[in-house]
Coordinates of C-alpha atoms in Angstrom, one line a residue:
X1 CA 83.2 121.9 105.7
X2 CA 81.7 119.3 107.1
X3 CA 79.0 120.3 109.6
X4 CA 81.1 118.6 112.7
X5 CA 83.7 121.7 112.8
X6 CA 81.6 124.9 111.9
X7 CA 78.6 123.2 115.0
X8 CA 82.5 121.8 117.4
X9 CA 83.5 125.6 116.3
X10 CA 79.8 127.7 117.0
X11 CA 80.1 125.8 120.4
X12 CA 83.8 127.3 121.7
X13 CA 83.1 130.5 120.6
X14 CA 80.0 130.4 122.4
X15 CA 82.3 128.7 125.2
X16 CA 84.7 132.1 124.5
X17 CA 87.9 129.0 124.9
X18 CA 91.2 130.0 123.6
X19 CA 91.1 128.9 119.7
X20 CA 93.7 128.9 116.8
X21 CA 92.9 128.1 113.1
X22 CA 95.7 126.1 112.6
X23 CA 95.5 126.1 108.8
X24 CA 97.9 123.3 105.9
X25 CA 100.4 124.2 103.7
X26 CA 100.7 123.3 100.2
X27 CA 104.5 122.0 98.3
X28 CA 104.2 123.9 95.8
X29 CA 107.2 121.5 93.7
X30 CA 110.1 119.8 95.5
X31 CA 113.4 118.9 94.6
X32 CA 115.3 116.5 96.0
X33 CA 119.1 117.7 95.8
X34 CA 121.4 115.5 98.1
X35 CA 121.4 112.4 100.7
X36 CA 123.3 113.9 102.7
X37 CA 124.9 111.6 105.6
X38 CA 123.2 112.3 109.1
X39 CA 120.5 110.3 106.8
X40 CA 117.9 113.4 105.7
X41 CA 118.4 114.7 102.4
X42 CA 118.9 118.3 100.4
X43 CA 116.3 119.6 99.8
X44 CA 114.5 122.9 97.6
X45 CA 110.7 123.3 98.1
X46 CA 108.1 126.3 97.7
X47 CA 106.1 126.4 101.1
X48 CA 102.6 127.9 100.8
X49 CA 100.0 128.8 103.4
X50 CA 96.2 127.2 102.4
X51 CA 92.6 128.3 103.4
X52 CA 91.9 124.2 105.3
X53 CA 91.8 123.8 109.2
X54 CA 92.2 121.9 112.2
X55 CA 91.4 124.0 115.7
X56 CA 93.9 123.6 118.0
X57 CA 91.6 124.5 122.2
X58 CA 93.7 125.1 125.8
X59 CA 91.6 124.6 128.6
X60 CA 92.8 124.9 132.1
X61 CA 92.6 121.1 133.5
X62 CA 93.9 119.0 136.3
X63 CA 95.8 116.9 134.0
X64 CA 97.4 118.1 131.3
X65 CA 96.3 115.7 128.6
X66 CA 95.3 116.1 124.5
X67 CA 92.6 115.4 123.0
X68 CA 91.2 114.2 119.7
X69 CA 87.8 114.8 117.6
X70 CA 87.4 114.2 114.5
X71 CA 90.3 112.4 111.4
X72 CA 92.0 109.3 113.5
X73 CA 95.5 110.0 115.1
X74 CA 97.4 106.8 115.1
X75 CA 100.2 105.7 117.1
X76 CA 100.6 106.6 119.8
X77 CA 99.1 110.2 121.7
X78 CA 102.5 110.3 123.7
X79 CA 103.7 111.1 120.2
X80 CA 101.7 113.1 119.9
X81 CA 102.9 116.3 118.7
X82 CA 100.7 118.7 120.5
X83 CA 101.3 117.5 123.5
X84 CA 105.2 118.4 123.1
X85 CA 105.7 121.1 121.5
X86 CA 103.0 121.5 125.0
X87 CA 105.6 119.7 127.9
X88 CA 107.8 121.9 126.1
X89 CA 106.0 125.2 126.5
X90 CA 105.7 123.5 129.7
X91 CA 108.8 122.9 131.0
X92 CA 110.0 125.8 130.2
X93 CA 107.7 128.0 131.8
X94 CA 105.9 126.1 134.3
X95 CA 103.1 126.5 133.5
X96 CA 100.1 125.1 134.9
X97 CA 98.0 122.1 133.5
X98 CA 95.9 121.6 130.5
X99 CA 94.1 120.3 128.4
X100 CA 94.2 120.1 124.3
X101 CA 91.9 119.8 122.2
X102 CA 91.7 119.2 118.9
X103 CA 89.7 118.9 116.2
X104 CA 91.3 117.7 113.6
X105 CA 89.8 118.0 109.9
X106 CA 93.5 118.6 107.4
X107 CA 94.7 114.9 106.7
X108 CA 97.2 112.7 108.0
X109 CA 99.5 111.7 105.4
X110 CA 99.0 113.7 102.6
X111 CA 101.7 115.9 102.3
X112 CA 99.7 118.8 104.1
X113 CA 102.2 119.4 107.2
X114 CA 98.4 119.1 109.2
X115 CA 100.1 118.1 112.6
X116 CA 103.2 120.5 112.3
X117 CA 100.7 123.1 111.6
X118 CA 98.5 121.7 114.1
X119 CA 102.3 122.5 117.2
X120 CA 102.6 125.3 115.6
X121 CA 99.9 127.2 116.0
X122 CA 99.5 125.3 120.2
X123 CA 102.7 127.2 120.6
X124 CA 102.1 130.9 119.1
X125 CA 98.3 130.1 121.4
X126 CA 100.3 129.5 125.3
X127 CA 102.6 132.2 124.0
X128 CA 98.7 134.2 123.4
X129 CA 97.7 133.1 126.6
X130 CA 100.1 133.4 129.3
X131 CA 101.2 136.3 128.2
X132 CA 104.8 135.1 127.7
X133 CA 106.3 137.2 125.4
X134 CA 108.1 135.4 122.7
X135 CA 108.8 136.6 120.1
X136 CA 108.7 135.2 116.4
X137 CA 112.0 133.9 116.1
X138 CA 112.1 132.5 119.0
X139 CA 108.5 130.9 118.3
X140 CA 111.1 129.8 115.2
X141 CA 113.3 128.1 117.7
X142 CA 110.9 126.6 119.6
X143 CA 109.1 124.4 116.7
X144 CA 112.3 123.9 114.7
X145 CA 112.8 121.4 117.6
X146 CA 108.9 119.4 116.6
X147 CA 110.0 119.3 113.0
X148 CA 111.6 121.0 109.9
X149 CA 108.8 122.5 108.7
X150 CA 106.8 123.6 111.7
X151 CA 108.4 127.2 111.6
X152 CA 107.0 128.1 108.5
X153 CA 103.8 127.8 110.0
X154 CA 105.1 130.4 112.6
X155 CA 105.3 133.3 110.1
X156 CA 102.5 130.9 108.2
X157 CA 103.8 133.3 104.5
X158 CA 105.3 131.9 101.2
X159 CA 108.3 130.7 101.8
X160 CA 111.4 128.4 99.8
X161 CA 112.5 126.0 101.9
X162 CA 116.2 124.1 101.4
X163 CA 118.5 123.0 103.6
X164 CA 116.4 119.0 105.0
X165 CA 113.6 122.1 104.8
X166 CA 113.8 124.9 107.3
X167 CA 116.3 126.8 105.4
X168 CA 113.7 129.6 104.4
X169 CA 114.0 132.5 102.2
X170 CA 110.7 134.6 101.7
X171 CA 109.7 134.1 98.0
X172 CA 107.0 136.5 95.9
X173 CA 104.1 134.8 95.1
X174 CA 100.5 135.0 95.8
X175 CA 98.1 131.9 94.7
X176 CA 94.8 134.4 96.4
X177 CA 92.9 135.1 92.5
X178 CA 92.1 131.0 92.6
X179 CA 90.6 128.2 94.2
X180 CA 92.9 125.8 95.3
X181 CA 91.7 121.7 95.7
X182 CA 93.0 119.9 97.2
X183 CA 92.0 115.6 97.0
X184 CA 93.6 113.2 99.0
X185 CA 92.6 109.6 97.7
X186 CA 92.1 106.1 100.6
X187 CA 96.2 105.7 100.0
X188 CA 98.9 106.2 103.1
X189 CA 103.3 106.7 102.4
X190 CA 105.5 106.4 104.3
X191 CA 107.0 109.2 104.5
X192 CA 110.7 106.8 104.4
X193 CA 109.4 104.6 101.6
X194 CA 109.0 107.3 99.8
X195 CA 112.4 109.5 100.1
X196 CA 114.3 105.6 99.2
X197 CA 112.6 105.9 95.9
X198 CA 114.1 109.1 95.2
X199 CA 117.5 109.4 93.2
X200 CA 119.3 113.3 94.2
X201 CA 119.6 115.1 92.0
X202 CA 120.0 119.4 91.5
X203 CA 118.1 120.8 88.8
X204 CA 119.7 122.6 86.4
X205 CA 117.4 126.0 87.5
X206 CA 116.7 126.5 90.9
X207 CA 112.9 126.6 92.1
X208 CA 113.0 129.4 93.4
X209 CA 114.2 131.0 90.1
X210 CA 111.6 129.4 88.6
X211 CA 108.4 129.9 90.2
X212 CA 108.6 133.2 88.9
X213 CA 107.1 132.0 85.6
X214 CA 102.8 132.8 85.1
X215 CA 101.4 129.8 86.7
X216 CA 99.9 129.6 83.3
X217 CA 103.8 128.3 82.4
X218 CA 104.6 125.3 86.1
X219 CA 103.6 123.0 83.6
X220 CA 106.5 120.3 83.5
X221 CA 108.9 123.1 84.7
X222 CA 108.0 123.0 88.7
X223 CA 107.6 119.2 89.9
X224 CA 107.5 117.3 92.2
X225 CA 110.9 114.8 92.7
X226 CA 108.2 112.0 94.2
X227 CA 106.2 112.2 91.5
X228 CA 107.4 109.1 89.8
X229 CA 108.1 106.8 92.5
X230 CA 104.9 107.4 93.9
X231 CA 102.7 107.3 90.0
X232 CA 104.2 104.0 89.1
X233 CA 103.4 102.4 92.2
X234 CA 99.7 104.2 92.5
X235 CA 98.8 104.8 89.3
X236 CA 95.2 106.2 90.9
X237 CA 97.3 109.0 92.4
X238 CA 98.4 109.6 88.6
X239 CA 95.0 109.3 87.7
X240 CA 93.7 112.6 89.8
X241 CA 97.1 114.8 88.3
X242 CA 95.4 113.9 85.4
X243 CA 91.8 114.2 85.5
X244 CA 92.3 117.3 87.6
X245 CA 93.6 119.0 84.4
X246 CA 91.0 117.7 82.3
X247 CA 88.7 119.5 85.2
X248 CA 90.1 122.4 84.1
X249 CA 93.0 123.1 85.9
X250 CA 95.8 125.8 85.3
X251 CA 98.4 123.7 87.5
X252 CA 98.5 120.6 89.3
X253 CA 101.7 118.5 91.6
X254 CA 100.7 116.2 94.4
X255 CA 102.0 117.8 97.3
X256 CA 105.1 116.8 99.4
X257 CA 105.5 112.9 99.6
X258 CA 101.9 112.3 98.8
X259 CA 99.4 111.2 98.6
X260 CA 97.3 114.4 98.4
X261 CA 97.0 116.2 95.2
X262 CA 96.4 120.0 94.7
X263 CA 94.7 122.0 91.7
X264 CA 94.8 125.3 90.9
X265 CA 91.9 127.1 89.0
X266 CA 91.3 129.8 88.4
X267 CA 87.6 129.3 88.6
X268 CA 85.2 127.9 91.3
X269 CA 85.1 124.6 89.8
X270 CA 83.0 121.2 91.6
X271 CA 85.0 117.8 91.0
X272 CA 81.7 115.6 91.9
X273 CA 83.9 112.1 89.6
X274 CA 86.6 112.8 92.2
X275 CA 84.0 112.7 95.2
X276 CA 83.2 109.0 95.1
X277 CA 85.9 108.1 95.5
X278 CA 88.8 110.9 97.0
X279 CA 88.1 113.3 99.8
X280 CA 88.1 116.3 97.9
X281 CA 88.9 119.9 99.5
X282 CA 87.7 123.5 97.5
X283 CA 90.1 126.0 99.2
X284 CA 88.1 130.2 99.3
X285 CA 90.8 132.6 97.4

């Protein structure tokens, strides 16, 4: 975890600010099952929460704004999901103006859901700060207007996701005994580009059933349909996956539409060879 992150958190704790630690997710498999008439794609995946965090802070202010620290977020600041999340509840509950401060640590365009997590955790933070009494189910409904995977971060527990990634069912997956290592190469993959290169197909066995196998049997069975076209265009990402296996990973896969690749290890590892050209995160069990 970068030292700037730790210093920032320490300072904020001393000020007793309202903070939320917004974790990322990985996709344990991702099957693109259909191309829908509305332009979306049908899919099935497992969302799994991982201990890699952004920090969201909420303070009273004269004007509502969102200040970004840490990693840069490209694009118009008015399009920031945190700002949209706050205004969603502000309009509903007539909330006073606030300054949102976001310490960005989760890489952008990495298939880790950082932006969705920030927005979802901000909704929960607002609910707590202003004692709005919004239920989890209602928070999920608000989050669903911001993005298909935003509702996942409300309960923040592993789920099987279907539909366009917004239909959840409980799943029994526990990786708490493993170290999850995430490698983010200096490559940004357009989600639209990734979807355009995939040929939808219904797998012979649902991911919901395959995921019940031991982790040691996932290789070759738990798949990500985005890998083939992405690896073809960016062979360095395929190389990262192979290096994770060569380093002893029990299982490795690209997350979402990329470009991050994660490895699940039975023991703690350090991967200096991968650190040379990539950002590597080592999450604790």
